[in-house]
Short mmCIF file of C-alpha atoms and ligand atoms in Angstrom, two decimals:
data_model
loop_
_atom_site.label_atom_id
_atom_site.label_comp_id
_atom_site.label_asym_id
_atom_site.label_seq_id
_atom_site.Cartn_x
_atom_site.Cartn_y
_atom_site.Cartn_z
CA MET A 1 32.65 91.59 29.79
CA ALA A 2 35.03 94.20 28.33
CA LYS A 3 37.25 93.17 25.44
CA ILE A 4 40.88 93.32 26.52
CA THR A 5 43.71 93.67 23.98
CA VAL A 6 47.43 93.68 24.78
CA SER A 7 50.08 94.77 22.31
CA ALA A 8 53.07 92.51 21.79
CA PHE A 9 55.77 92.01 19.19
CA ARG A 10 55.01 89.46 16.52
CA SER A 11 58.59 88.30 16.53
CA VAL A 12 61.74 88.83 18.59
CA PRO A 13 65.14 87.06 18.73
CA PRO A 14 65.10 83.97 20.98
CA PHE A 15 67.18 85.66 23.71
CA ALA A 16 64.17 87.89 24.37
CA TYR A 17 61.56 85.11 24.62
CA GLY A 18 59.86 85.50 27.98
CA LEU A 19 61.48 88.88 28.63
CA VAL A 20 59.42 91.24 26.48
CA ARG A 21 57.40 93.32 28.89
CA ASP A 22 53.98 92.26 27.69
CA ILE A 23 54.73 89.11 29.73
CA ARG A 24 53.92 91.16 32.85
CA VAL A 25 50.48 92.06 31.57
CA ARG A 26 49.75 88.57 30.24
CA TRP A 27 50.73 87.10 33.62
CA ALA A 28 48.51 89.55 35.53
CA LEU A 29 45.58 88.78 33.23
CA GLU A 30 46.10 85.04 33.67
CA GLU A 31 46.18 85.42 37.47
CA ALA A 32 43.01 87.51 37.33
CA GLY A 33 41.31 85.03 35.00
CA LEU A 34 40.60 87.71 32.40
CA PRO A 35 40.60 86.68 28.73
CA TYR A 36 42.52 88.83 26.26
CA GLU A 37 43.61 89.11 22.67
CA GLU A 38 46.94 90.25 21.29
CA LEU A 39 47.62 93.15 18.96
CA LEU A 40 50.74 91.78 17.30
CA LEU A 41 53.14 94.40 15.99
CA ASP A 42 55.75 94.31 13.31
CA HIS A 43 58.65 96.76 13.52
CA ASP A 44 57.00 99.33 11.23
CA ASP A 45 53.79 99.35 13.27
CA GLN A 46 55.63 100.88 16.24
CA SER A 47 55.95 104.26 14.55
CA THR A 48 52.45 104.61 13.11
CA ALA A 49 50.28 107.45 14.37
CA ALA A 50 47.60 104.92 15.31
CA TYR A 51 49.96 102.96 17.56
CA ARG A 52 51.48 106.13 19.06
CA GLN A 53 47.95 107.00 20.21
CA LEU A 54 48.09 103.84 22.29
CA GLN A 55 51.75 104.00 23.31
CA PRO A 56 53.46 107.38 22.83
CA PHE A 57 56.94 105.80 22.68
CA GLY A 58 55.98 103.06 20.26
CA GLN A 59 56.86 100.37 22.81
CA VAL A 60 55.05 97.29 24.05
CA PRO A 61 52.96 96.67 26.01
CA ALA A 62 49.95 98.87 25.37
CA TYR A 63 46.56 97.89 26.75
CA LYS A 64 43.02 98.39 25.54
CA GLU A 65 39.86 97.59 27.47
CA ASP A 66 37.03 98.46 25.11
CA ASP A 67 37.72 102.20 24.54
CA PHE A 68 39.90 102.69 27.60
CA THR A 69 43.65 102.59 26.87
CA LEU A 70 46.78 102.49 29.00
CA PHE A 71 50.53 102.11 28.57
CA GLU A 72 53.49 101.34 30.89
CA SER A 73 53.59 97.78 32.13
CA GLY A 74 53.48 98.89 35.78
CA ALA A 75 50.37 101.02 35.28
CA ILE A 76 48.67 98.26 33.33
CA VAL A 77 49.45 95.59 35.92
CA HIS A 78 48.19 97.94 38.64
CA HIS A 79 44.96 98.50 36.71
CA ILE A 80 44.41 94.76 36.32
CA ALA A 81 45.33 94.18 39.98
CA GLN A 82 42.48 96.40 41.06
CA LYS A 83 40.11 93.89 39.50
CA SER A 84 41.50 90.85 41.28
CA GLU A 85 42.11 89.95 44.89
CA VAL A 86 44.74 87.46 43.76
CA LEU A 87 46.86 90.45 42.74
CA MET A 88 45.80 93.13 45.20
CA PRO A 89 44.76 92.51 48.80
CA LYS A 90 41.80 94.24 50.39
CA GLY A 91 42.45 97.17 52.72
CA SER A 92 44.12 100.48 52.05
CA ALA A 93 47.25 99.78 54.12
CA ALA A 94 47.92 96.46 52.38
CA GLN A 95 47.23 98.03 48.98
CA ALA A 96 49.67 100.85 49.71
CA ARG A 97 52.35 98.31 50.64
CA VAL A 98 51.81 96.39 47.40
CA LEU A 99 51.98 99.62 45.41
CA THR A 100 55.20 100.51 47.21
CA TRP A 101 56.78 97.23 46.14
CA MET A 102 55.52 97.71 42.59
CA PHE A 103 57.40 100.99 42.49
CA ALA A 104 60.42 99.38 44.12
CA ALA A 105 60.54 96.76 41.36
CA LEU A 106 60.33 99.32 38.58
CA ASN A 107 62.05 102.29 40.10
CA THR A 108 64.69 100.88 42.46
CA ILE A 109 65.64 97.51 40.95
CA GLU A 110 64.82 97.72 37.23
CA PRO A 111 67.11 100.68 36.39
CA TYR A 112 70.16 98.70 37.59
CA VAL A 113 68.98 95.55 35.82
CA GLN A 114 68.29 97.44 32.62
CA GLN A 115 71.70 99.09 32.68
CA LEU A 116 73.31 95.66 32.62
CA ALA A 117 70.84 94.34 30.06
CA ILE A 118 71.74 97.16 27.68
CA LEU A 119 75.43 96.31 27.99
CA ASP A 120 74.96 92.56 27.63
CA PHE A 121 72.21 92.41 25.01
CA PHE A 122 72.96 95.39 22.82
CA HIS A 123 76.70 96.08 23.24
CA ASP A 124 78.11 92.64 23.91
CA GLY A 125 81.78 92.38 22.88
CA GLU A 126 82.30 96.13 22.48
CA ALA A 127 85.58 97.19 24.12
CA TRP A 128 84.11 100.00 26.22
CA THR A 129 81.81 97.60 28.06
CA GLU A 130 84.84 95.96 29.71
CA HIS A 131 85.09 99.07 31.90
CA ALA A 132 81.38 99.78 32.18
CA ARG A 133 80.20 96.30 33.18
CA PRO A 134 81.98 95.70 36.55
CA PRO A 135 80.64 98.86 38.26
CA ALA A 136 77.19 98.16 36.81
CA VAL A 137 77.24 94.65 38.30
CA GLU A 138 78.56 95.94 41.61
CA ALA A 139 75.81 98.55 41.94
CA LEU A 140 73.17 95.99 41.00
CA ASN A 141 74.53 93.48 43.55
CA VAL A 142 74.14 96.03 46.33
CA LYS A 143 70.46 96.49 45.52
CA LEU A 144 69.85 92.75 45.14
CA ALA A 145 71.54 91.99 48.46
CA ASP A 146 69.13 94.41 50.14
CA LEU A 147 66.19 92.83 48.34
CA SER A 148 67.37 89.40 49.41
CA THR A 149 67.59 90.58 53.02
CA HIS A 150 63.99 91.78 52.83
CA LEU A 151 62.87 88.40 51.48
CA GLU A 152 64.60 86.35 54.18
CA GLY A 153 61.87 84.40 55.97
CA ARG A 154 59.20 85.56 53.49
CA ASP A 155 57.68 83.86 50.49
CA TYR A 156 56.64 87.09 48.77
CA LEU A 157 57.41 90.82 48.89
CA ASP A 158 54.35 91.47 51.04
CA GLU A 159 52.28 89.10 53.15
CA ARG A 160 51.15 87.03 50.17
CA PHE A 161 51.57 86.87 46.40
CA SER A 162 50.56 90.12 44.69
CA ALA A 163 51.03 92.24 41.58
CA ALA A 164 54.32 93.42 43.05
CA ASP A 165 55.73 89.91 42.72
CA ILE A 166 54.84 89.84 39.02
CA LEU A 167 56.81 93.02 38.45
CA MET A 168 59.77 92.06 40.65
CA THR A 169 60.08 88.56 39.22
CA THR A 170 59.88 89.70 35.61
CA VAL A 171 62.48 92.39 36.30
CA LEU A 172 64.81 89.78 37.82
CA GLN A 173 64.21 87.42 34.90
CA ILE A 174 66.05 89.92 32.68
CA LEU A 175 69.19 88.68 34.49
CA ARG A 176 68.62 85.01 33.63
CA HIS A 177 71.66 85.00 31.28
CA THR A 178 73.88 85.60 34.32
CA ASP A 179 74.36 83.94 37.73
CA ILE A 180 73.64 87.20 39.52
CA VAL A 181 70.31 86.03 40.93
CA SER A 182 71.08 82.31 41.19
CA ARG A 183 74.07 83.10 43.46
CA LEU A 184 71.64 84.55 46.01
CA PRO A 185 69.69 81.54 47.36
CA VAL A 186 66.84 83.51 48.93
CA LEU A 187 66.28 85.55 45.79
CA ASP A 188 66.65 82.53 43.57
CA ALA A 189 64.08 80.57 45.59
CA TYR A 190 61.72 83.57 45.49
CA CYS A 191 61.94 83.75 41.69
CA GLN A 192 61.44 80.00 41.31
CA ARG A 193 58.41 80.15 43.61
CA CYS A 194 56.76 82.91 41.58
CA LEU A 195 57.69 81.50 38.17
CA ALA A 196 56.23 78.12 39.12
CA ARG A 197 52.76 79.63 39.23
CA PRO A 198 50.51 78.14 36.54
CA ALA A 199 49.41 81.63 35.47
CA TYR A 200 53.01 82.57 34.64
CA GLN A 201 53.49 79.37 32.70
CA ARG A 202 50.35 80.06 30.66
CA ALA A 203 51.48 83.63 29.96
CA LEU A 204 54.91 82.44 28.89
CA ASP A 205 53.54 79.67 26.67
CA ARG A 206 51.25 82.13 24.94
CA GLN A 207 53.94 84.76 24.36
CA ILE A 208 56.37 82.18 23.00
CA GLY A 209 53.56 80.58 21.00
CA ASN A 210 53.04 83.89 19.19
CA PHE A 211 56.76 84.14 18.39
CA ARG A 212 56.90 80.57 17.12
CA GLU A 213 53.86 81.08 14.91
CA ALA A 214 55.56 84.10 13.36
CA SER A 215 58.74 82.15 12.62
CA ALA A 216 57.02 78.99 11.34
CA PRO A 217 57.32 78.51 7.59
CA ALA A 218 54.12 79.35 5.71
CA GLY A 219 51.74 76.39 5.50
CA PHE A 220 52.71 74.93 8.90
N1 GSH B 1 58.65 101.37 30.82
C1 GSH B 1 58.02 100.65 29.72
C2 GSH B 1 59.14 100.01 28.92
C3 GSH B 1 58.58 99.27 27.73
C4 GSH B 1 59.71 98.67 26.91
O1 GSH B 1 60.90 98.93 27.14
N2 GSH B 1 59.31 97.86 25.93
C5 GSH B 1 60.27 97.28 25.04
C6 GSH B 1 60.06 95.78 24.93
S1 GSH B 1 60.38 94.97 26.47
C7 GSH B 1 60.08 97.87 23.66
O2 GSH B 1 58.97 98.05 23.23
N3 GSH B 1 61.20 98.15 22.99
C8 GSH B 1 61.19 98.68 21.67
C9 GSH B 1 61.45 100.15 21.64
O3 GSH B 1 61.75 100.74 22.69
O4 GSH B 1 61.37 100.69 20.55
C10 GSH B 1 57.08 99.59 30.28
O5 GSH B 1 57.38 99.02 31.34
O6 GSH B 1 56.02 99.33 29.68
#
């Protein structure tokens, strides 16, 4: 079996626990039943030539499968999904639908989510955000209302759980510091349903476990 390695930060502030994008890859690997190791990065490691070979922007996650390497969480999750029927159904039409929803998560929903995350996580309390935040929330709400309409009467984005749900749920989790998702019952129930999966819980425990190990005093 190939040796799989996923890059992740050794340590992040607690607000980011569960949100760092390697969670998407860990979750996919857990669903697929594929063992992996972490390449834990400190801040300085991000700019080394060796790491830039793996991830040109110095970000996490990067993925290694023996000598094969990939970056971009969506591309990595898609690669893993092709190895597992839990994540990717059989049949070209169903696979195309799942891929469509993977793009929708990352290309239609995530930009609006990320815009708000940048304001709230990195510019909180700065005067200019008072004007920038309301239109950002309004634009996001429009997209989430449409997503919620799609999910009415469905448990998952497509006919059953797939890689697309990993991406969509982890994108929506970035909003957990707000009530933007919890005010939409269909969307909230969808997120709860996906996050209750044992594979997600294992991925989360392992990511947080790495962070806690890094912050534990030496000798513990
Ligand atoms: N589009 C990339 C985004 C990756 C990304 O934003 N990673 C963040 C952590 S969640 C990161 O490494 N930030 C540090 C940086 O950009 O220097 C993906 O989905 O993999």
